[in-house]
Amino acid sequence: MKKILLACGTGIVTSTAVAQKLRVVLDERGYAGKYEITQCKIVEAAPISANYDFVVVTTMAPPGLKSPHVSGIPFLTGMNVEPTIERIIELMEE
Amino acid sequence: MEIERNAVLKVANINESCILFLEEAENKKEVISRLSKLLFENGYVKETYEQAVLDREAVYATGLPFEEMGVAIPHTDLEHVNKTGIAVAILDKPVPFNVMGGDNEVVDVNIVFLMAIANLENYVVFLKNLISVFQERGNLIRLKESSNAAQFLITFNQIFANV
């Protein structure tokens, strides 16, 4: 089970939009049931990040993250999505 | 992912008087301030809204570089809002916004959707569907090419009613 932390400014709005897209991507690639996504506010991300396999952020990555991070913005704009998905799949396989 | 277009129309609640066509704006502050005043005059937001949006934009930028053009979706906390609505600025001359999640990256923005959101559930429905629709080819260009507020609203309603 991979633990994914999804952080945005409010911990709700942008991260929920990104979470839905991310679930579709992961399920399509056969990871259904093999991950869990937790949403949080960006200001809360660094201290809890060590408990997660990787972090998806929709703001600038905050200092002090203890696990790898990926930008979730491509899921919002549709631009540069493929490299983002490839990086996430790499992290899922680690 | 299924786009709940009608949900957007129910939530968006766009008022024709909150759609602004600007030939030129000095910067994003001017655009946000002018749109905030429209929302305030139409009862959507409290007086504190404008400054709260400007403050949030400085910390959490909302510029989004879509393939067809740059869009910004400034917003702020619920406490500054009376009822959900949006104000829109269509900019002849694009205005730079910082990119959401970017490291001081800038995107030239042609359409600003200033969102006043009174409850978070509406917000999620709104954002999720809006970005999906903006990713579909042609929609942003159609919106941008509107020649007046009435036409913008017709196009917006058509896109979200999937006509």
CSV table of N, CA and C in Angstrom, one decimal, chain A residues 9-10 12-14 16-17 20-21 24 42-43 58-60 73-79, chain B residues 1 56 60 64-67 77 99-104 120 123-124 127-128 131-132 135:
chain,number,residue,atom,x,y,z
A,9,GLY,N,-3.3,24.7,-0.9
A,9,GLY,CA,-3.4,25.9,0.1
A,9,GLY,C,-4.4,25.6,1.2
A,10,THR,N,-5.6,25.2,0.8
A,10,THR,CA,-6.7,25.0,1.8
A,10,THR,C,-6.7,23.6,2.4
A,12,ILE,N,-8.3,21.4,0.8
A,12,ILE,CA,-9.6,20.8,0.3
A,12,ILE,C,-9.8,21.0,-1.2
A,13,VAL,N,-9.7,22.2,-1.6
A,13,VAL,CA,-10.3,22.5,-2.9
A,13,VAL,C,-9.4,22.0,-4.1
A,14,THR,N,-8.2,22.5,-4.2
A,14,THR,CA,-7.4,22.1,-5.3
A,14,THR,C,-7.0,20.7,-5.2
A,16,THR,N,-8.6,18.3,-3.9
A,16,THR,CA,-9.7,17.3,-4.2
A,16,THR,C,-9.8,17.2,-5.7
A,17,ALA,N,-9.7,18.3,-6.4
A,17,ALA,CA,-9.7,18.2,-7.9
A,17,ALA,C,-8.6,17.4,-8.4
A,20,GLN,N,-9.0,13.5,-7.6
A,20,GLN,CA,-9.9,12.8,-8.5
A,20,GLN,C,-9.2,12.4,-9.8
A,21,LYS,N,-8.5,13.3,-10.3
A,21,LYS,CA,-7.7,13.0,-11.6
A,21,LYS,C,-6.7,11.9,-11.3
A,24,VAL,N,-8.1,8.4,-11.1
A,24,VAL,CA,-8.4,7.8,-12.4
A,24,VAL,C,-7.1,7.3,-13.0
A,42,ILE,N,-0.9,22.8,2.8
A,42,ILE,CA,0.5,22.9,2.5
A,42,ILE,C,1.3,23.2,3.7
A,43,VAL,N,0.8,24.0,4.6
A,43,VAL,CA,1.6,24.4,5.8
A,43,VAL,C,1.7,23.2,6.7
A,58,THR,N,0.2,21.2,-5.0
A,58,THR,CA,-0.4,22.2,-6.0
A,58,THR,C,0.0,23.6,-5.7
A,59,THR,N,1.0,23.8,-4.8
A,59,THR,CA,1.6,25.1,-4.6
A,59,THR,C,3.1,24.8,-4.8
A,60,MET,N,3.9,25.8,-4.5
A,60,MET,CA,5.3,25.6,-4.5
A,60,MET,C,5.6,24.6,-3.4
A,73,ILE,N,0.0,20.3,-10.6
A,73,ILE,CA,-0.6,21.3,-11.5
A,73,ILE,C,-0.9,20.7,-12.9
A,74,PRO,N,-0.1,19.9,-13.4
A,74,PRO,CA,-0.4,19.3,-14.8
A,74,PRO,C,-1.8,18.7,-14.8
A,75,PHE,N,-2.3,18.1,-13.7
A,75,PHE,CA,-3.6,17.5,-13.7
A,75,PHE,C,-4.7,18.6,-13.8
A,76,LEU,N,-4.4,19.8,-13.4
A,76,LEU,CA,-5.3,20.9,-13.5
A,76,LEU,C,-5.3,21.5,-14.9
A,77,THR,N,-4.2,21.7,-15.5
A,77,THR,CA,-4.1,22.3,-16.8
A,77,THR,C,-4.1,21.4,-18.0
A,78,GLY,N,-3.8,20.1,-17.8
A,78,GLY,CA,-3.7,19.2,-18.9
A,78,GLY,C,-2.4,19.3,-19.7
A,79,MET,N,-1.5,20.2,-19.2
A,79,MET,CA,-0.2,20.4,-19.9
A,79,MET,C,0.8,19.6,-19.2
B,1,MET,N,-13.0,10.9,-16.8
B,1,MET,CA,-13.8,11.4,-15.6
B,1,MET,C,-15.0,12.2,-16.1
B,56,ARG,N,-4.1,36.5,-0.6
B,56,ARG,CA,-4.0,35.0,-0.9
B,56,ARG,C,-3.2,34.8,-2.2
B,60,TYR,N,-0.4,32.1,-2.6
B,60,TYR,CA,-0.8,31.0,-3.4
B,60,TYR,C,-1.3,31.5,-4.7
B,64,LEU,N,-3.0,29.6,-14.3
B,64,LEU,CA,-3.0,28.3,-14.9
B,64,LEU,C,-2.7,28.3,-16.4
B,65,PRO,N,-1.5,27.8,-16.8
B,65,PRO,CA,-1.2,27.8,-18.2
B,65,PRO,C,-1.9,26.7,-19.0
B,66,PHE,N,-3.1,26.9,-19.4
B,66,PHE,CA,-3.8,25.9,-20.3
B,66,PHE,C,-3.1,26.0,-21.7
B,67,GLU,N,-3.4,25.0,-22.5
B,67,GLU,CA,-2.8,24.9,-23.8
B,67,GLU,C,-3.2,26.1,-24.7
B,77,ASP,N,-10.9,32.8,1.3
B,77,ASP,CA,-11.7,32.0,2.3
B,77,ASP,C,-13.1,32.4,2.3
B,99,VAL,N,2.3,31.5,-11.7
B,99,VAL,CA,1.7,30.2,-11.9
B,99,VAL,C,1.4,29.5,-10.6
B,100,MET,N,0.2,28.9,-10.5
B,100,MET,CA,-0.1,28.1,-9.4
B,100,MET,C,1.0,27.0,-9.2
B,101,GLY,N,1.6,26.9,-8.0
B,101,GLY,CA,2.6,25.9,-7.8
B,101,GLY,C,3.9,26.1,-8.4
B,102,GLY,N,4.1,27.3,-9.1
B,102,GLY,CA,5.3,27.6,-9.8
B,102,GLY,C,6.3,28.3,-8.9
B,103,ASP,N,7.5,28.2,-9.3
B,103,ASP,CA,8.6,28.9,-8.6
B,103,ASP,C,8.9,30.2,-9.2
B,104,ASN,N,8.0,31.2,-8.9
B,104,ASN,CA,8.1,32.5,-9.6
B,104,ASN,C,7.9,32.5,-11.1
B,120,LEU,N,-17.6,25.0,0.7
B,120,LEU,CA,-16.5,24.2,0.1
B,120,LEU,C,-17.0,23.1,-0.9
B,123,TYR,N,-17.4,24.6,-4.1
B,123,TYR,CA,-16.1,25.0,-4.6
B,123,TYR,C,-15.4,23.8,-5.4
B,124,VAL,N,-15.5,22.7,-4.8
B,124,VAL,CA,-14.9,21.5,-5.4
B,124,VAL,C,-15.6,21.1,-6.7
B,127,LEU,N,-14.5,23.9,-9.3
B,127,LEU,CA,-13.1,23.8,-9.7
B,127,LEU,C,-12.8,22.6,-10.6
B,128,LYS,N,-13.3,21.5,-10.1
B,128,LYS,CA,-13.0,20.2,-10.8
B,128,LYS,C,-13.6,20.2,-12.2
B,131,ILE,N,-11.9,23.1,-14.6
B,131,ILE,CA,-10.6,22.8,-15.2
B,131,ILE,C,-10.8,21.7,-16.3
B,132,SER,N,-11.7,20.8,-16.1
B,132,SER,CA,-11.9,19.8,-17.1
B,132,SER,C,-12.4,20.4,-18.4
B,135,GLN,N,-9.7,22.3,-20.3
B,135,GLN,CA,-8.8,21.4,-21.0
B,135,GLN,C,-9.3,21.0,-22.4
